[in-house]
Amino acid sequence: MSTFILLSAMPGSGKSTWAKRYQRQNPNVEIVSSDEIRSELNGDAGDQSNPRLIWAEYLRRIKLHEKGEEVTVIGDSTNLTNYFRTYYAEEAAPHYDKKVLVVFDVSYEVCLQRNNARTERVVPPQAMEALRKEYEPLSEEAASLYDEIYVVDENGQAKRIK
């Protein structure tokens, strides 16, 4: 069975760490990371240029698989608005048997502390603030598009809510 997992979280919430741990613990897991794509195409994960190219490649990689394949693909990017949560659920639907949303419930202060403690890929404070303002609580409409929804706390523990 093919499964698509979309992560929704602020930088510094632990989403990439969670994705890598999930990949180590489960067979046939691929991570599609917007940061890794930026690194490949722009030479630097923090380089925000060429957004159309970056997001087209992100979506292309998500859509590489078909229903029935034994694969789980994790979409690792912020996805802070219901627009993106809905968009990726709809785009993934023809390609996956199951769609899962993982929302990280980590305070902004913890995300800031973790971001500032990084040695690589530190998100600038003004970008962190802009992302904080962009965040939307999960809507019923977006939630209805996923088969399962999990909330991950600041310790990386996931709890199923749907």
CSV table of C-alpha atoms in Angstrom, one decimal:
chain,number,residue,atom,x,y,z
A,1,MET,CA,0.0,0.0,0.0
A,2,SER,CA,1.3,3.5,-0.8
A,3,THR,CA,1.1,6.2,1.8
A,4,PHE,CA,1.7,9.9,1.6
A,5,ILE,CA,2.5,11.7,4.8
A,6,LEU,CA,2.5,15.5,4.8
A,7,LEU,CA,4.2,17.3,7.6
A,8,SER,CA,2.9,20.7,8.9
A,9,ALA,CA,5.1,22.6,11.2
A,10,MET,CA,7.3,25.6,11.9
A,11,PRO,CA,11.1,25.5,11.3
A,12,GLY,CA,12.7,24.2,14.5
A,13,SER,CA,9.7,22.1,15.5
A,14,GLY,CA,11.5,18.8,14.8
A,15,LYS,CA,9.7,17.8,11.6
A,16,SER,CA,12.9,16.8,9.7
A,17,THR,CA,14.2,14.9,12.7
A,18,TRP,CA,10.9,13.2,13.1
A,19,ALA,CA,10.8,12.3,9.3
A,20,LYS,CA,14.4,10.8,9.5
A,21,ARG,CA,13.5,8.8,12.6
A,22,TYR,CA,10.4,7.5,10.9
A,23,GLN,CA,12.4,6.5,7.9
A,24,ARG,CA,14.9,4.6,10.0
A,25,GLN,CA,12.2,2.7,11.8
A,26,ASN,CA,10.0,1.8,8.7
A,27,PRO,CA,10.8,0.1,5.4
A,28,ASN,CA,10.4,1.8,2.0
A,29,VAL,CA,10.2,5.4,3.2
A,30,GLU,CA,11.3,8.3,1.0
A,31,ILE,CA,11.5,11.8,2.2
A,32,VAL,CA,10.8,14.7,-0.2
A,33,SER,CA,12.3,17.7,1.5
A,34,SER,CA,12.0,21.2,0.1
A,35,ASP,CA,15.3,22.1,1.9
A,36,GLU,CA,17.1,19.2,0.2
A,37,ILE,CA,15.7,20.3,-3.2
A,38,ARG,CA,16.9,23.9,-2.6
A,39,SER,CA,20.3,22.5,-1.8
A,40,GLU,CA,20.4,20.4,-4.9
A,41,LEU,CA,19.1,23.0,-7.3
A,42,ASN,CA,20.3,26.3,-5.7
A,43,GLY,CA,23.4,24.9,-4.0
A,44,ASP,CA,22.2,26.0,-0.6
A,45,ALA,CA,19.1,24.9,1.5
A,46,GLY,CA,18.6,28.5,2.7
A,47,ASP,CA,18.6,30.0,-0.8
A,48,GLN,CA,15.0,30.9,-1.4
A,49,SER,CA,15.5,31.8,-5.1
A,50,ASN,CA,13.8,29.9,-8.0
A,51,PRO,CA,10.6,29.1,-5.9
A,52,ARG,CA,8.6,27.9,-9.0
A,53,LEU,CA,11.3,25.4,-9.9
A,54,ILE,CA,11.7,24.2,-6.3
A,55,TRP,CA,8.0,23.7,-5.7
A,56,ALA,CA,7.5,22.1,-9.1
A,57,GLU,CA,10.2,19.6,-8.3
A,58,TYR,CA,8.8,19.0,-4.8
A,59,LEU,CA,5.4,18.1,-6.3
A,60,ARG,CA,7.0,16.0,-9.1
A,61,ARG,CA,8.8,13.9,-6.5
A,62,ILE,CA,5.7,13.4,-4.4
A,63,LYS,CA,3.7,12.3,-7.5
A,64,LEU,CA,6.4,9.7,-8.6
A,65,HIS,CA,4.5,6.8,-7.1
A,66,GLU,CA,1.2,5.1,-7.7
A,67,LYS,CA,-1.4,3.4,-5.7
A,68,GLY,CA,-0.6,-0.2,-4.7
A,69,GLU,CA,3.2,0.4,-4.4
A,70,GLU,CA,4.8,-0.6,-1.1
A,71,VAL,CA,6.1,2.9,-0.4
A,72,THR,CA,5.6,5.7,2.1
A,73,VAL,CA,6.6,9.3,1.0
A,74,ILE,CA,6.9,12.0,3.5
A,75,GLY,CA,6.5,15.6,2.3
A,76,ASP,CA,8.9,17.6,4.5
A,77,SER,CA,8.1,21.4,4.3
A,78,THR,CA,6.3,23.8,6.5
A,79,ASN,CA,2.7,23.6,5.0
A,80,LEU,CA,1.4,26.0,7.6
A,81,THR,CA,-1.8,27.0,5.9
A,82,ASN,CA,-4.9,25.0,5.0
A,83,TYR,CA,-4.4,26.0,1.4
A,84,PHE,CA,-1.2,23.9,1.2
A,85,ARG,CA,-2.6,21.1,3.4
A,86,THR,CA,-5.5,20.8,1.0
A,87,TYR,CA,-3.5,21.3,-2.2
A,88,TYR,CA,-1.0,18.5,-1.4
A,89,ALA,CA,-3.8,16.1,-0.2
A,90,GLU,CA,-5.6,16.7,-3.5
A,91,GLU,CA,-2.5,16.4,-5.6
A,92,ALA,CA,-1.4,13.2,-3.8
A,93,ALA,CA,-4.8,11.5,-3.9
A,94,PRO,CA,-4.5,9.8,-7.3
A,95,HIS,CA,-1.1,8.4,-6.4
A,96,TYR,CA,-1.5,7.1,-2.9
A,97,ASP,CA,-3.8,4.6,-1.1
A,98,LYS,CA,-3.6,6.5,2.1
A,99,LYS,CA,-3.0,10.1,3.1
A,100,VAL,CA,-1.7,11.1,6.5
A,101,LEU,CA,-1.2,14.6,8.0
A,102,VAL,CA,1.3,15.1,10.8
A,103,VAL,CA,0.9,18.4,12.6
A,104,PHE,CA,3.6,19.5,15.1
A,105,ASP,CA,2.3,21.2,18.2
A,106,VAL,CA,5.5,22.9,19.4
A,107,SER,CA,5.5,26.4,20.9
A,108,TYR,CA,6.9,29.3,18.8
A,109,GLU,CA,9.5,29.9,21.6
A,110,VAL,CA,10.8,26.3,21.5
A,111,CYS,CA,11.0,26.6,17.6
A,112,LEU,CA,13.0,29.8,18.0
A,113,GLN,CA,15.4,28.3,20.5
A,114,ARG,CA,16.0,25.2,18.4
A,115,ASN,CA,16.4,27.3,15.2
A,116,ASN,CA,18.9,29.6,16.9
A,117,ALA,CA,20.9,26.6,18.3
A,118,ARG,CA,21.4,25.2,14.8
A,119,THR,CA,24.8,25.1,13.3
A,120,GLU,CA,23.4,24.9,9.7
A,121,ARG,CA,20.3,26.3,8.0
A,122,VAL,CA,19.4,28.9,10.6
A,123,VAL,CA,16.1,30.6,9.5
A,124,PRO,CA,16.4,34.4,9.9
A,125,PRO,CA,14.3,35.9,12.7
A,126,GLN,CA,12.2,37.9,10.2
A,127,ALA,CA,11.4,34.8,8.3
A,128,MET,CA,10.5,32.9,11.5
A,129,GLU,CA,8.1,35.8,12.4
A,130,ALA,CA,6.5,35.8,8.9
A,131,LEU,CA,5.9,32.0,9.1
A,132,ARG,CA,4.4,32.4,12.6
A,133,LYS,CA,1.9,34.9,11.2
A,134,GLU,CA,1.2,32.6,8.3
A,135,TYR,CA,0.2,29.6,10.5
A,136,GLU,CA,-3.4,28.6,10.4
A,137,PRO,CA,-5.1,26.0,12.7
A,138,LEU,CA,-6.2,22.9,10.8
A,139,SER,CA,-9.6,23.4,9.2
A,140,GLU,CA,-12.3,20.7,9.1
A,141,GLU,CA,-12.2,20.9,5.3
A,142,ALA,CA,-8.5,20.2,5.1
A,143,ALA,CA,-8.7,17.5,7.9
A,144,SER,CA,-11.4,15.7,5.9
A,145,LEU,CA,-9.0,15.0,3.1
A,146,TYR,CA,-6.7,12.9,5.2
A,147,ASP,CA,-7.3,9.3,6.3
A,148,GLU,CA,-5.3,9.8,9.5
A,149,ILE,CA,-4.0,12.8,11.4
A,150,TYR,CA,-1.4,12.9,14.1
A,151,VAL,CA,-0.2,15.6,16.4
A,152,VAL,CA,3.5,15.5,17.5
A,153,ASP,CA,4.6,17.3,20.7
A,154,GLU,CA,7.9,19.0,21.4
A,155,ASN,CA,9.4,15.6,22.5
A,156,GLY,CA,8.7,14.1,19.1
A,157,GLN,CA,5.8,11.9,20.4
A,158,ALA,CA,2.9,11.4,18.0
A,159,LYS,CA,-0.7,11.1,19.1
A,160,ARG,CA,-3.4,10.0,16.6
A,161,ILE,CA,-6.4,12.4,16.5
A,162,LYS,CA,-8.1,10.9,13.5
